[in-house]
Short mmCIF file of C-alpha atoms and ligand atoms in Angstrom, two decimals:
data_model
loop_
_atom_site.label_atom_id
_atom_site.label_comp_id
_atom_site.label_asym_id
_atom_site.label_seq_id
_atom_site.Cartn_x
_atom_site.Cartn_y
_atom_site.Cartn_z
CA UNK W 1 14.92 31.03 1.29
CA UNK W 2 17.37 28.59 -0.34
CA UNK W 3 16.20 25.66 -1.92
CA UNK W 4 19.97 23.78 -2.34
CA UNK W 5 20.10 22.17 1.46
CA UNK W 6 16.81 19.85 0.27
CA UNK W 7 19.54 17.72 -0.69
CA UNK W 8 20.52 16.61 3.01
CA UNK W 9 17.35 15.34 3.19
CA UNK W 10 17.48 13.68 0.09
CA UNK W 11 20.43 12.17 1.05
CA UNK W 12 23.18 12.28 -1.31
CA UNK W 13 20.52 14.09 -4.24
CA UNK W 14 20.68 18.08 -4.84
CA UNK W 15 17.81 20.11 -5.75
CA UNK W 16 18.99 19.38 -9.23
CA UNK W 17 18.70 15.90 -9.25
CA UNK W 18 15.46 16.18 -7.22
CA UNK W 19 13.61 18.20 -10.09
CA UNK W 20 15.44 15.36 -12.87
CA UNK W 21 13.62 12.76 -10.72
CA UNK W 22 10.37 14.43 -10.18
CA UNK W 23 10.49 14.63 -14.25
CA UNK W 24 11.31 10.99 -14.16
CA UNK W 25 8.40 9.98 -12.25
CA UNK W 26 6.02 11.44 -14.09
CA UNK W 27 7.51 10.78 -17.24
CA UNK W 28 6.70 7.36 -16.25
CA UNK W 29 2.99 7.82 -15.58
CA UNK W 30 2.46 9.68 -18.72
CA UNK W 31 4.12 7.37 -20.92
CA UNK W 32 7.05 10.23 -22.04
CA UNK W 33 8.42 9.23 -25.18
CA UNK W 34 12.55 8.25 -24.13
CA UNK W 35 13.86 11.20 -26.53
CA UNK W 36 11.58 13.27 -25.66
CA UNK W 37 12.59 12.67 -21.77
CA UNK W 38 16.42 12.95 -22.51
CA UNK W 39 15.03 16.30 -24.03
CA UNK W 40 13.05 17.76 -21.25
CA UNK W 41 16.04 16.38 -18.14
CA UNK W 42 18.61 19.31 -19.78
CA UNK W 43 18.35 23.01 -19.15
CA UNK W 44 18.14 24.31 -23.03
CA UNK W 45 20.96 27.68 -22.66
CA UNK W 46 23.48 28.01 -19.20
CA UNK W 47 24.77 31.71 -18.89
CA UNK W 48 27.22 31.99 -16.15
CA UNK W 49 28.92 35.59 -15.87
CA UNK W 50 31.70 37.18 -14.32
CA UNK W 51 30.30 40.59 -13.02
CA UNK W 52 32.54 43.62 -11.85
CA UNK W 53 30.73 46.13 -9.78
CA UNK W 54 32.06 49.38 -8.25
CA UNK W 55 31.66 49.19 -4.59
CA UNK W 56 31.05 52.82 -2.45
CA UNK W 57 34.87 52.84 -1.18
CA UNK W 58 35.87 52.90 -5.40
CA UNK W 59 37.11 49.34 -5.73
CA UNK W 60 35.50 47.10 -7.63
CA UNK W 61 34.23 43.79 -6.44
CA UNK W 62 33.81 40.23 -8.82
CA UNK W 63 30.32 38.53 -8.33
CA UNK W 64 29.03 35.58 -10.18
CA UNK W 65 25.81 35.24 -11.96
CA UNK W 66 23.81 32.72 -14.01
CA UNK W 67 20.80 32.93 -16.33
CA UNK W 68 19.29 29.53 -16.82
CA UNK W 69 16.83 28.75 -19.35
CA UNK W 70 15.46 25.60 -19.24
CA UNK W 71 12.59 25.11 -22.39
CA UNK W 72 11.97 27.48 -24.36
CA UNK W 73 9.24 25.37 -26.73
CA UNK W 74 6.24 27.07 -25.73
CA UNK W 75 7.54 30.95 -25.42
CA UNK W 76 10.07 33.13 -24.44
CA UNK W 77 11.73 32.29 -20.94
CA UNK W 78 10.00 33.31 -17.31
CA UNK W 79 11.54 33.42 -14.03
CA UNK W 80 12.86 35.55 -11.35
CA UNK W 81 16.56 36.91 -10.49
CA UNK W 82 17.45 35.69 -7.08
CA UNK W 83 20.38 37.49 -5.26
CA UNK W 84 21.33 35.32 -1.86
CA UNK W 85 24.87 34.35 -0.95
CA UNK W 86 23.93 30.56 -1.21
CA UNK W 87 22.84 31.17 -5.24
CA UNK W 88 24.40 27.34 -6.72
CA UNK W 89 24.14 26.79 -10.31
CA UNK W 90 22.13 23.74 -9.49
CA UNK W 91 19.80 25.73 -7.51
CA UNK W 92 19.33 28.05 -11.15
CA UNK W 93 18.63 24.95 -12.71
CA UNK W 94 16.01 23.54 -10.88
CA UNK W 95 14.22 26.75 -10.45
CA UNK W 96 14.28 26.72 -14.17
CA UNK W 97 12.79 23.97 -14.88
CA UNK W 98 10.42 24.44 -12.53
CA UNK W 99 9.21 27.93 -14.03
CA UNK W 100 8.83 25.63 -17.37
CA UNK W 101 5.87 23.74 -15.75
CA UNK W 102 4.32 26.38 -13.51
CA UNK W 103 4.08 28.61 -16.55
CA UNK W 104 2.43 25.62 -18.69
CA UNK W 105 0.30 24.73 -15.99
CA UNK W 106 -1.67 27.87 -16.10
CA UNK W 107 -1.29 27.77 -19.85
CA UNK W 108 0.53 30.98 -20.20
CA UNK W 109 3.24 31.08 -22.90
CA UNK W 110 6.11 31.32 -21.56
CA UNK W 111 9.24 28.79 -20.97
CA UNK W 112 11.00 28.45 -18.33
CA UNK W 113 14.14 30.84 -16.93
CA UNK W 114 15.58 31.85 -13.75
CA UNK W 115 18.71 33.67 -12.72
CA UNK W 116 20.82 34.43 -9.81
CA UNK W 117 23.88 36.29 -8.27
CA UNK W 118 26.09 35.26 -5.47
CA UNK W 119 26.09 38.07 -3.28
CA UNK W 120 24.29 39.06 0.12
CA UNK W 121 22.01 42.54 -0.61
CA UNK W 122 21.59 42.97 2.86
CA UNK W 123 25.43 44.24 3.34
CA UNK W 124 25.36 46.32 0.45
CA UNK W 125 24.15 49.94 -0.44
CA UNK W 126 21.76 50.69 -2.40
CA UNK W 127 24.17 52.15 -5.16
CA UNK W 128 26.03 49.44 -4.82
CA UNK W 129 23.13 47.10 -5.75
CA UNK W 130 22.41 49.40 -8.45
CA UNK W 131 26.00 48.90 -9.74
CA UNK W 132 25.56 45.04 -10.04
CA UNK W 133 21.97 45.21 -11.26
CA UNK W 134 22.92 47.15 -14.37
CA UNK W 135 26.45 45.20 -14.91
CA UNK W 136 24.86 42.27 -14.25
CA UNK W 137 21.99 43.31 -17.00
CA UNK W 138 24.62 43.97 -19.15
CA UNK W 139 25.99 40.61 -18.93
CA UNK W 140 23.16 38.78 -19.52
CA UNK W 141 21.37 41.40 -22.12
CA UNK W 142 22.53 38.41 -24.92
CA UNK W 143 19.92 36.26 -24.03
CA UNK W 144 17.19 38.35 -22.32
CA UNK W 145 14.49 40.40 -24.07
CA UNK W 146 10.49 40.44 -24.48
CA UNK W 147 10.65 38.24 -27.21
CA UNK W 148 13.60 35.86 -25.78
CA UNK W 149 13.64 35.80 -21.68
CA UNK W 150 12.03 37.98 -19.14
CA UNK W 151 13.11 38.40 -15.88
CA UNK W 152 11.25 39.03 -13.01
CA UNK W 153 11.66 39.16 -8.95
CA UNK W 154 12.68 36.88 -6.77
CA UNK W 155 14.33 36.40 -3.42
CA UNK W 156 15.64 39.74 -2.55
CA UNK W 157 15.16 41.75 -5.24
CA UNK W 158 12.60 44.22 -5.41
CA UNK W 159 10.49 46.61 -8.09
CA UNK W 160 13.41 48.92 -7.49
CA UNK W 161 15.65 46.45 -9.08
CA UNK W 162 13.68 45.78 -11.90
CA UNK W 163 13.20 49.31 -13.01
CA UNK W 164 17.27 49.24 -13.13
CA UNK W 165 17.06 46.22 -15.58
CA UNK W 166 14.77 47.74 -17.82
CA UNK W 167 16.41 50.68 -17.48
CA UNK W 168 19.27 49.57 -18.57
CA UNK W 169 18.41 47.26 -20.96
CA UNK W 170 16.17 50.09 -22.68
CA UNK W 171 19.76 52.35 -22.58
CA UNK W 172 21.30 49.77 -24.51
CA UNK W 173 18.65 49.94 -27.42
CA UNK W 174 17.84 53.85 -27.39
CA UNK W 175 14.13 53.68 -26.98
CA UNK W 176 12.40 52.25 -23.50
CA UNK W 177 11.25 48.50 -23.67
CA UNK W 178 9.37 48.04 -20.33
CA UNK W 179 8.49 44.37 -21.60
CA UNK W 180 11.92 43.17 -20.66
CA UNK W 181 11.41 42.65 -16.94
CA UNK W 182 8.02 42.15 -15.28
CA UNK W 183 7.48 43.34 -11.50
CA UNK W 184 8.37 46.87 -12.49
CA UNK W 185 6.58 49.36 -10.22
CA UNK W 186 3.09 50.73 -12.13
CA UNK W 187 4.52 54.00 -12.79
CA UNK W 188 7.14 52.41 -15.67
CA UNK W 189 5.21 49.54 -17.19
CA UNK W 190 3.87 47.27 -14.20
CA UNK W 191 0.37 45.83 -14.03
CA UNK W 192 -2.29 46.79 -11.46
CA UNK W 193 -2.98 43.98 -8.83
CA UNK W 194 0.19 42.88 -9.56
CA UNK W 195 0.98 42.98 -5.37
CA UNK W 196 -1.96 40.69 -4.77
CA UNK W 197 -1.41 38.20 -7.41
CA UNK W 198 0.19 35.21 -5.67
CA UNK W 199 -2.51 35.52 -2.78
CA UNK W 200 -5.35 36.22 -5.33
CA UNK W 201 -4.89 33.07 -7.15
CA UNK W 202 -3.91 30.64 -3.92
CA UNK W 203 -7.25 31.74 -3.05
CA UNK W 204 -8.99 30.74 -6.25
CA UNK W 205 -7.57 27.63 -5.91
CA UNK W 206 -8.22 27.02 -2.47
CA UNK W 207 -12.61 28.13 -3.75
CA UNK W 208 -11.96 25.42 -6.05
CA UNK W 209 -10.98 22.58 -3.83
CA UNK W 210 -13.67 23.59 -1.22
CA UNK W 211 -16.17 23.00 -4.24
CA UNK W 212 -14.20 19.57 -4.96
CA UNK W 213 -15.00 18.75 -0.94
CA UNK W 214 -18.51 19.58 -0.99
CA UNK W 215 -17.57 22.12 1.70
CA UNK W 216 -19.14 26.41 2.00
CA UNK W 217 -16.54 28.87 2.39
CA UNK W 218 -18.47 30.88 4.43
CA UNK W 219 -16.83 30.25 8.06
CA UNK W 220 -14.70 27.73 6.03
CA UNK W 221 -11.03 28.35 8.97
CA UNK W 222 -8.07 29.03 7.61
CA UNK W 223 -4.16 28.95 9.27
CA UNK W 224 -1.37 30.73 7.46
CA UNK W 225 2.11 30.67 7.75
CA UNK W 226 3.61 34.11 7.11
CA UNK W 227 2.56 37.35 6.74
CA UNK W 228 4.42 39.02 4.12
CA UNK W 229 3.23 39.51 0.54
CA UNK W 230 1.89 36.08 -0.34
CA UNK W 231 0.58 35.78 3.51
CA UNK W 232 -1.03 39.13 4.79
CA UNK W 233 -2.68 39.23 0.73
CA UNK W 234 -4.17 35.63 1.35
CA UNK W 235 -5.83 36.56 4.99
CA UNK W 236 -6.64 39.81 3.86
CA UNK W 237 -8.38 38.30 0.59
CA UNK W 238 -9.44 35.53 1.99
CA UNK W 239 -11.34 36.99 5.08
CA UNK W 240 -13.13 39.50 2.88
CA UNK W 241 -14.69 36.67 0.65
CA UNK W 242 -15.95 34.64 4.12
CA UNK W 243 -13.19 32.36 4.89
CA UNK W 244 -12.10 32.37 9.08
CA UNK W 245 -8.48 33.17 9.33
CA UNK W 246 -7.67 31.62 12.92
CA UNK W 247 -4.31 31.45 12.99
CA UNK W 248 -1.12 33.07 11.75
CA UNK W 249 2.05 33.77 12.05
CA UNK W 250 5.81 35.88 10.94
CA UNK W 251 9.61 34.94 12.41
CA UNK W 252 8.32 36.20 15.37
CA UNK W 253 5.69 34.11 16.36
CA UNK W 254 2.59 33.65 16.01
CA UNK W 255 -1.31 34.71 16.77
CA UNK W 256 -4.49 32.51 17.05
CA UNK W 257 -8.18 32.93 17.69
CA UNK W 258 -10.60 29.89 16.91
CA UNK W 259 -13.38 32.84 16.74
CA UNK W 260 -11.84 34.50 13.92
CA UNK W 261 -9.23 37.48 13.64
CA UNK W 262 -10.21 40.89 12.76
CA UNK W 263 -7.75 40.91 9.91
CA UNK W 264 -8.04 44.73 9.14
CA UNK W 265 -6.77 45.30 12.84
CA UNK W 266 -4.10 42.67 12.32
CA UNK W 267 -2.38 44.15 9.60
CA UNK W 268 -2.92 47.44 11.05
CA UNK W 269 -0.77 46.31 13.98
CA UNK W 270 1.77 44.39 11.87
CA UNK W 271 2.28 47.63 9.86
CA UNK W 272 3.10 49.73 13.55
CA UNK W 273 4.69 46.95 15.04
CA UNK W 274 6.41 45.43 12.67
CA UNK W 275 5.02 41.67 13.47
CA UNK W 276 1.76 40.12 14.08
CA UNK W 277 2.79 39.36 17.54
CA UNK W 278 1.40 41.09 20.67
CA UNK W 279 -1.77 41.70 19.03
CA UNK W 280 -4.46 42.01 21.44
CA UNK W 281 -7.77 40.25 18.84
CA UNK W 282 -6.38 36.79 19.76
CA UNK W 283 -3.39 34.37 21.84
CA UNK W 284 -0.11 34.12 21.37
CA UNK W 285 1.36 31.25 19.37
CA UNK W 286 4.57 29.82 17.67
CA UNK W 287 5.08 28.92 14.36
CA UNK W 288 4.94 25.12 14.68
CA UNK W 289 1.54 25.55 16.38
CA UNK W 290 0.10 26.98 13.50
CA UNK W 291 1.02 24.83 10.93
CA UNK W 292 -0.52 21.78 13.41
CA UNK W 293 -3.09 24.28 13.96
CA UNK W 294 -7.26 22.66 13.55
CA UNK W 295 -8.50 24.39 10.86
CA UNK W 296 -10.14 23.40 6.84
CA UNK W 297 -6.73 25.32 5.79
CA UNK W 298 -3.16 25.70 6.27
CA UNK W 299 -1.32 28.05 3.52
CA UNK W 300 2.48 27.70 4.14
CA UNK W 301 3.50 31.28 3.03
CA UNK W 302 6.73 31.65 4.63
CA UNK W 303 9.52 29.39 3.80
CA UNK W 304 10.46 25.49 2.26
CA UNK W 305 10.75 22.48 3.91
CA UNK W 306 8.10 23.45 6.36
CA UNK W 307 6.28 20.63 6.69
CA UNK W 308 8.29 16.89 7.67
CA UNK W 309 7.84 13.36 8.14
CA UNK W 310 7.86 14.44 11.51
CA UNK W 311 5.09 17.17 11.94
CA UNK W 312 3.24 15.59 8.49
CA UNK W 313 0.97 13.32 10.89
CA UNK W 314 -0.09 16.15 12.98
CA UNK W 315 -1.15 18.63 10.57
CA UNK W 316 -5.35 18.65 11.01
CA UNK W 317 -6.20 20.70 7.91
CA UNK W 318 -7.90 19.21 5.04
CA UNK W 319 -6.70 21.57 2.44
CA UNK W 320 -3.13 22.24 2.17
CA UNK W 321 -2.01 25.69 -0.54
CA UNK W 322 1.62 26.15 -1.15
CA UNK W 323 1.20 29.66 -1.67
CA UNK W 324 5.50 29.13 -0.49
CA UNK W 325 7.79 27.63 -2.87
CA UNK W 326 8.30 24.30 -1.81
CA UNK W 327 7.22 23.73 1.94
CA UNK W 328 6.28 20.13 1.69
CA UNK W 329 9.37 17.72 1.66
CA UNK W 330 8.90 14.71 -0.56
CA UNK W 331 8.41 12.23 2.52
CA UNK W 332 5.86 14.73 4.09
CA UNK W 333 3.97 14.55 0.81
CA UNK W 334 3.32 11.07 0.78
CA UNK W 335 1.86 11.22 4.36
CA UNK W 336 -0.78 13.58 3.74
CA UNK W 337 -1.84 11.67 0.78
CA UNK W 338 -2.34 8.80 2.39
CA UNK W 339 -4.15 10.51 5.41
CA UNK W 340 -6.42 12.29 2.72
CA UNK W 341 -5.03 15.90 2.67
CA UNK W 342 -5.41 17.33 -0.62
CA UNK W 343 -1.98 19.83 -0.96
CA UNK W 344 -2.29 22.40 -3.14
CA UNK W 345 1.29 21.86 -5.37
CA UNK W 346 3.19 25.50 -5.07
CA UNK W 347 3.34 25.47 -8.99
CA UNK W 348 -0.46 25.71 -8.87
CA UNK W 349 -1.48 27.51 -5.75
CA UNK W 350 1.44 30.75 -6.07
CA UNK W 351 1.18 30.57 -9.70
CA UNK W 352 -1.19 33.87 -9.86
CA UNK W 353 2.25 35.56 -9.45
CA UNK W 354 3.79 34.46 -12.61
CA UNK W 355 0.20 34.45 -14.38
CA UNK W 356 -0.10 38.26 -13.60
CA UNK W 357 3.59 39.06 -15.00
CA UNK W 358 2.72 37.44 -18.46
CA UNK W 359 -0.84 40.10 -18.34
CA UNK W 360 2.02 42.69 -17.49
CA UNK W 361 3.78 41.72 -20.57
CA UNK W 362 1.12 41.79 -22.80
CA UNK W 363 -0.38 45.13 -21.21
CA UNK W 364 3.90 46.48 -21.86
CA UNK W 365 3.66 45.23 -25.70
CA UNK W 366 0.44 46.42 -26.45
CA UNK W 367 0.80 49.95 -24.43
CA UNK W 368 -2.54 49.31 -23.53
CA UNK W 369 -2.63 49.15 -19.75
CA UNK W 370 -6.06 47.02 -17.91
CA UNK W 371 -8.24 47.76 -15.39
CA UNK W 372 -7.61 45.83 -12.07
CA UNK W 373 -10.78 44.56 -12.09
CA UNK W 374 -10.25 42.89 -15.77
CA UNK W 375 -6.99 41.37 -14.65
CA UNK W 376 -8.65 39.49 -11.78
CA UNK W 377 -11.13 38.34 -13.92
CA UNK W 378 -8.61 37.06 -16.37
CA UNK W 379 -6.46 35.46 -13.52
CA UNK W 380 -9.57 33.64 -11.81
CA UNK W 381 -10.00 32.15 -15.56
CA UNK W 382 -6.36 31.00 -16.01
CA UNK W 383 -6.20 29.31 -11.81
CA UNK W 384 -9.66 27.99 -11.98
CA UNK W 385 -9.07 26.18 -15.68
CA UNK W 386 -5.50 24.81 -14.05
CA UNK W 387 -7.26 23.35 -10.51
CA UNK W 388 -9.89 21.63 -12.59
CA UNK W 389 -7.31 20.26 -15.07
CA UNK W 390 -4.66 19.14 -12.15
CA UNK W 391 -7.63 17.25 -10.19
CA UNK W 392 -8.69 15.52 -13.24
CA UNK W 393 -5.14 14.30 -13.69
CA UNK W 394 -4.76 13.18 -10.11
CA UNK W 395 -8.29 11.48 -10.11
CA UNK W 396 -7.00 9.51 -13.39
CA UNK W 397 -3.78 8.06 -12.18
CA UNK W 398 -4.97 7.90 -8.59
CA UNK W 399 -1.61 9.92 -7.30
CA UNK W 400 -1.78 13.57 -5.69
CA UNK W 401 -2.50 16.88 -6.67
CA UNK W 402 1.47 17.65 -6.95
CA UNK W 403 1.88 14.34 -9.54
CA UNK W 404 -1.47 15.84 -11.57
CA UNK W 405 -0.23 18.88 -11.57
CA UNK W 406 3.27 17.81 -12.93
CA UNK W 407 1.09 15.49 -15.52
CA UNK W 408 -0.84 18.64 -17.37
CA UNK W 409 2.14 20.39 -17.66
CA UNK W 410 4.92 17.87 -18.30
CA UNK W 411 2.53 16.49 -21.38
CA UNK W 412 2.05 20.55 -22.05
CA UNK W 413 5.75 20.73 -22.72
CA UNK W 414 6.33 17.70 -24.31
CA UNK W 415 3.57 18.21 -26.98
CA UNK W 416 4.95 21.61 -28.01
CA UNK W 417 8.44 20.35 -28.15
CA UNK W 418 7.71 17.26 -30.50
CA UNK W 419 5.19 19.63 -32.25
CA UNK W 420 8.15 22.16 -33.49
CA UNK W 421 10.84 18.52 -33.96
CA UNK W 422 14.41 18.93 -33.66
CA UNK W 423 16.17 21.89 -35.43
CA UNK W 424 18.20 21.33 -38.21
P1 NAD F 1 7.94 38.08 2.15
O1 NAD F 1 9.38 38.29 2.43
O2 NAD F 1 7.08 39.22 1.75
O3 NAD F 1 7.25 37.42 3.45
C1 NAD F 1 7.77 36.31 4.11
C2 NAD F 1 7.04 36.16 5.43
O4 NAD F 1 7.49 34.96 6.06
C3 NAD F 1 7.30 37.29 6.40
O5 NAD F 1 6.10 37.62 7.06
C4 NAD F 1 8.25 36.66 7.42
O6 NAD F 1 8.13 37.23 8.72
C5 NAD F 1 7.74 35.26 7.42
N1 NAD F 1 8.70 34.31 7.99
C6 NAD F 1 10.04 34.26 7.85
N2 NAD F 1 10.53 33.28 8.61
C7 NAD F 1 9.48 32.68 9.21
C8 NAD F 1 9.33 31.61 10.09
N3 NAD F 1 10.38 30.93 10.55
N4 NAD F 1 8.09 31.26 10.46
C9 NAD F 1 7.01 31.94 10.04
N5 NAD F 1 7.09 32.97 9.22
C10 NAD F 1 8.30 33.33 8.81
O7 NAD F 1 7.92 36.91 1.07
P2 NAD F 1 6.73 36.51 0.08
O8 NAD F 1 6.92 37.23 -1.20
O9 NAD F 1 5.44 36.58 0.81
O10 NAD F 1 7.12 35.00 -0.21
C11 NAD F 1 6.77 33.95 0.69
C12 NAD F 1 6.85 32.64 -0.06
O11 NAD F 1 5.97 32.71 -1.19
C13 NAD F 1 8.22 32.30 -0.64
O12 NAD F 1 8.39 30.91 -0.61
C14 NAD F 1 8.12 32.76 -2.07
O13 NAD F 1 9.01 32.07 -2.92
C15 NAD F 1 6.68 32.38 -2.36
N6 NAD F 1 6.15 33.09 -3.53
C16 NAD F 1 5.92 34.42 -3.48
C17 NAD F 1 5.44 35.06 -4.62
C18 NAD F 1 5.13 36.52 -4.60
O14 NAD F 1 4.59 37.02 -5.61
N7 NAD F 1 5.40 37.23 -3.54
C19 NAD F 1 5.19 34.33 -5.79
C20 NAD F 1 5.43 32.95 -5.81
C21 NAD F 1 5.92 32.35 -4.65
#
């Protein structure tokens, strides 16, 4: 789930340097004032702390942790808390500053922020997790808060997790402040629909680009890569409202029927089997057949750097919806727009996530808690408004969906930052 080994494709660049140039390039397009560029290639606040944490055998054990925040111009900072073993401060950085134009590309307001700790969950206990959550929390507690920088989850770490940070954070002040952290579980301050939210708004986005082809959902067949949270929501979601989910697939393989799956009985299976594979509604198939799979749409849900120069000129869908964080490599990109593939920029089509934290926030501060059915309504508002704004964008400069995207929300960011001028 890393994102720092994009730089061996990019040759000698990181994922750092990658987000500075995609800022660059669009900075050129829009015309970004030079200041105002200098401004926006420099994370705003780098954290990096030393955290002790008492392992089960009573030592202790040193981890390190960062909390980036990137731009803070148009709200408090956003982002997740990653813990992997291959966490880089670069990595922090770029996530950061990608959280800054996701959350102005659905217009929410919110900055940008991520965090992360070097360490691998999976050969730790639970306690000790909790242990390094709360010193970790601790560390950090200087710069987070609902009015300054909210965390959220990431790569493995979990509800759970987040009711430690708030916990602790609320400890810290005496009283309980739920809108600290968002992706708490309901019972402590999280939002309903919160699960579905990546999936919910992929789809929306994916209605909306059908509409921009001329083309019916109804029967409309749809591939997906992955079937965890953003990919077992999207076919589930997306089957109910008429699409055709033909293909998908998990790390074990992969299932296909050009009839349609009956996704009820699919996830049914995957929840007693613990994969999709050796379900009886359809064929076996890998994961690279999927992805090349003939079908109107191919959601990458799984992992980055999916889709290559190589495998770019075999890929037969029309629609492309990063519901995964960066699954098209920069080469791959340019090959499906010049064979006509509209793709669906991952800081449009999984920003439902992040757009569904900020109603948890609000829903926290106001102790006023929605109905589901309100904050799908809401959410559907907020995707639809950011399609139609991206494909205007694209349309004007003639460049893709990715480069429109980046053009709403770079100017977004800009504007508010010249708006407030330099402090003192
Ligand atoms: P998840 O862990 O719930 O599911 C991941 C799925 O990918 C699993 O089904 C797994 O089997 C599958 N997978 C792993 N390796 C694979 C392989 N080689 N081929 C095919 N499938 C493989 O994770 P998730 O939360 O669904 O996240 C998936 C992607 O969506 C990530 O890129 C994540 O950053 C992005 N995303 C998720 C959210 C969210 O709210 N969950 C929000 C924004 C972005």
């Amino acid at each position: 789930m890393t994102t720092q080994d994009l730089s061996a494709v990019q040759g000698q660049e990181n994922v750092w340097q990658m987000a500075q140039r995609q800022l660059d390039e669009v900075g050129m397009l829009i015309g970004l004032n030079e200041s105002l560029h200098g401004f926006l290639r420099q994370p705003k606040r780098v954290l990096e702390v030393s955290v002790p944490a008492r392992m089960d055998d009573g030592s202790f054990r040193m981890f390190t942790g960062y909390r980036v925040q990137h731009n803070l111009s148009r709200g408090p900072g956003k982002g997740g808390i990653r813990f992997h073993p291959d966490v880089t401060l670069d990595e922090v950085k770029a996530l950061a500053m990608w959280m800054t134009w996701k959350c102005a590309l659905v217009n929410i307001p919110f900055g940008g922020a991520k965090g992360g700790v070097i360490c691998n969950p999976k050969e730790m206990s639970l306690q000790e997790l909790e242990n390094l959550t709360r010193r970790f929390t601790t560390e950090i507690s200087i710069i987070i808060g609902p009015e300054k920088d909210i965390p959220a989850p990431d790569v493995y770490t979990t509800p759970q997790i987040m009711a430690w940070i708030m916990d602790t954070f609320s400890m810290q002040h005496g009283y309980s402040i739920p809108g600290v952290v968002t992706g708490k579980p309901v019972s402590i301050g999280g939002s309903a629909g919160r699960d579905k939210a990546t999936a919910r708004g992929c789809m929306y986005v994916v209605d909306e680009a059908m509409e921009a082809h001329g083309r019916t959902i109804e029967g409309a067949t749809v591939a997906i890569q992955g079937f965890g949270n953003a990919g077992m929501y999207a076919a589930q979601l997306m089957a109910e409202q008429g699409y055709k989910i033909v293909a998908v697939s998990d790390s074990h393989g992969g299932v296909a029927n050009e009839h349609g799956i009956d996704v009820k009985r699919l996830i049914a299976h995957k929840f007693e089997t613990g994969s999709v594979v050796g379900f009886t509604g359809g064929e076996r198939t890998d994961n690279k057949e999927v992805l090349e799979f003939e079908c109107d749409v191919l959601v990458p849900a799984a992992l980055e750097k999916v889709i290559t120069a190589e495998n770019a000129p075999r890929i037969r869908a029309k629609i492309v919806a990063e519901a995964a964080n960066g699954p098209t490599m920069p080469d791959a990109d340019d090959i499906l727009f010049d064979r006509g593939i509209m793709v669906l920029p991952d800081i449009l089509a999984n920003a439902g996530g992040v757009t569904v934290s900020y109603f948890e926030w609000v829903q926290d501060l106001q102790a006023n808690f929605w109905e589901e059915d309100e904050i799908n309504d809401q959410l559907k508002r907020k995707m639809t408004r950011a399609f139609r704004e991206t494909y205007e964008q694209a349309k004007r400069h003639g460049v893709s969906m990715r480069k429109g995207a980046y053009c709403v929300a770079v100017a977004r960011v800009a504007e508010a930052t010249k708006l407030r001028g330099l402090y003192p």
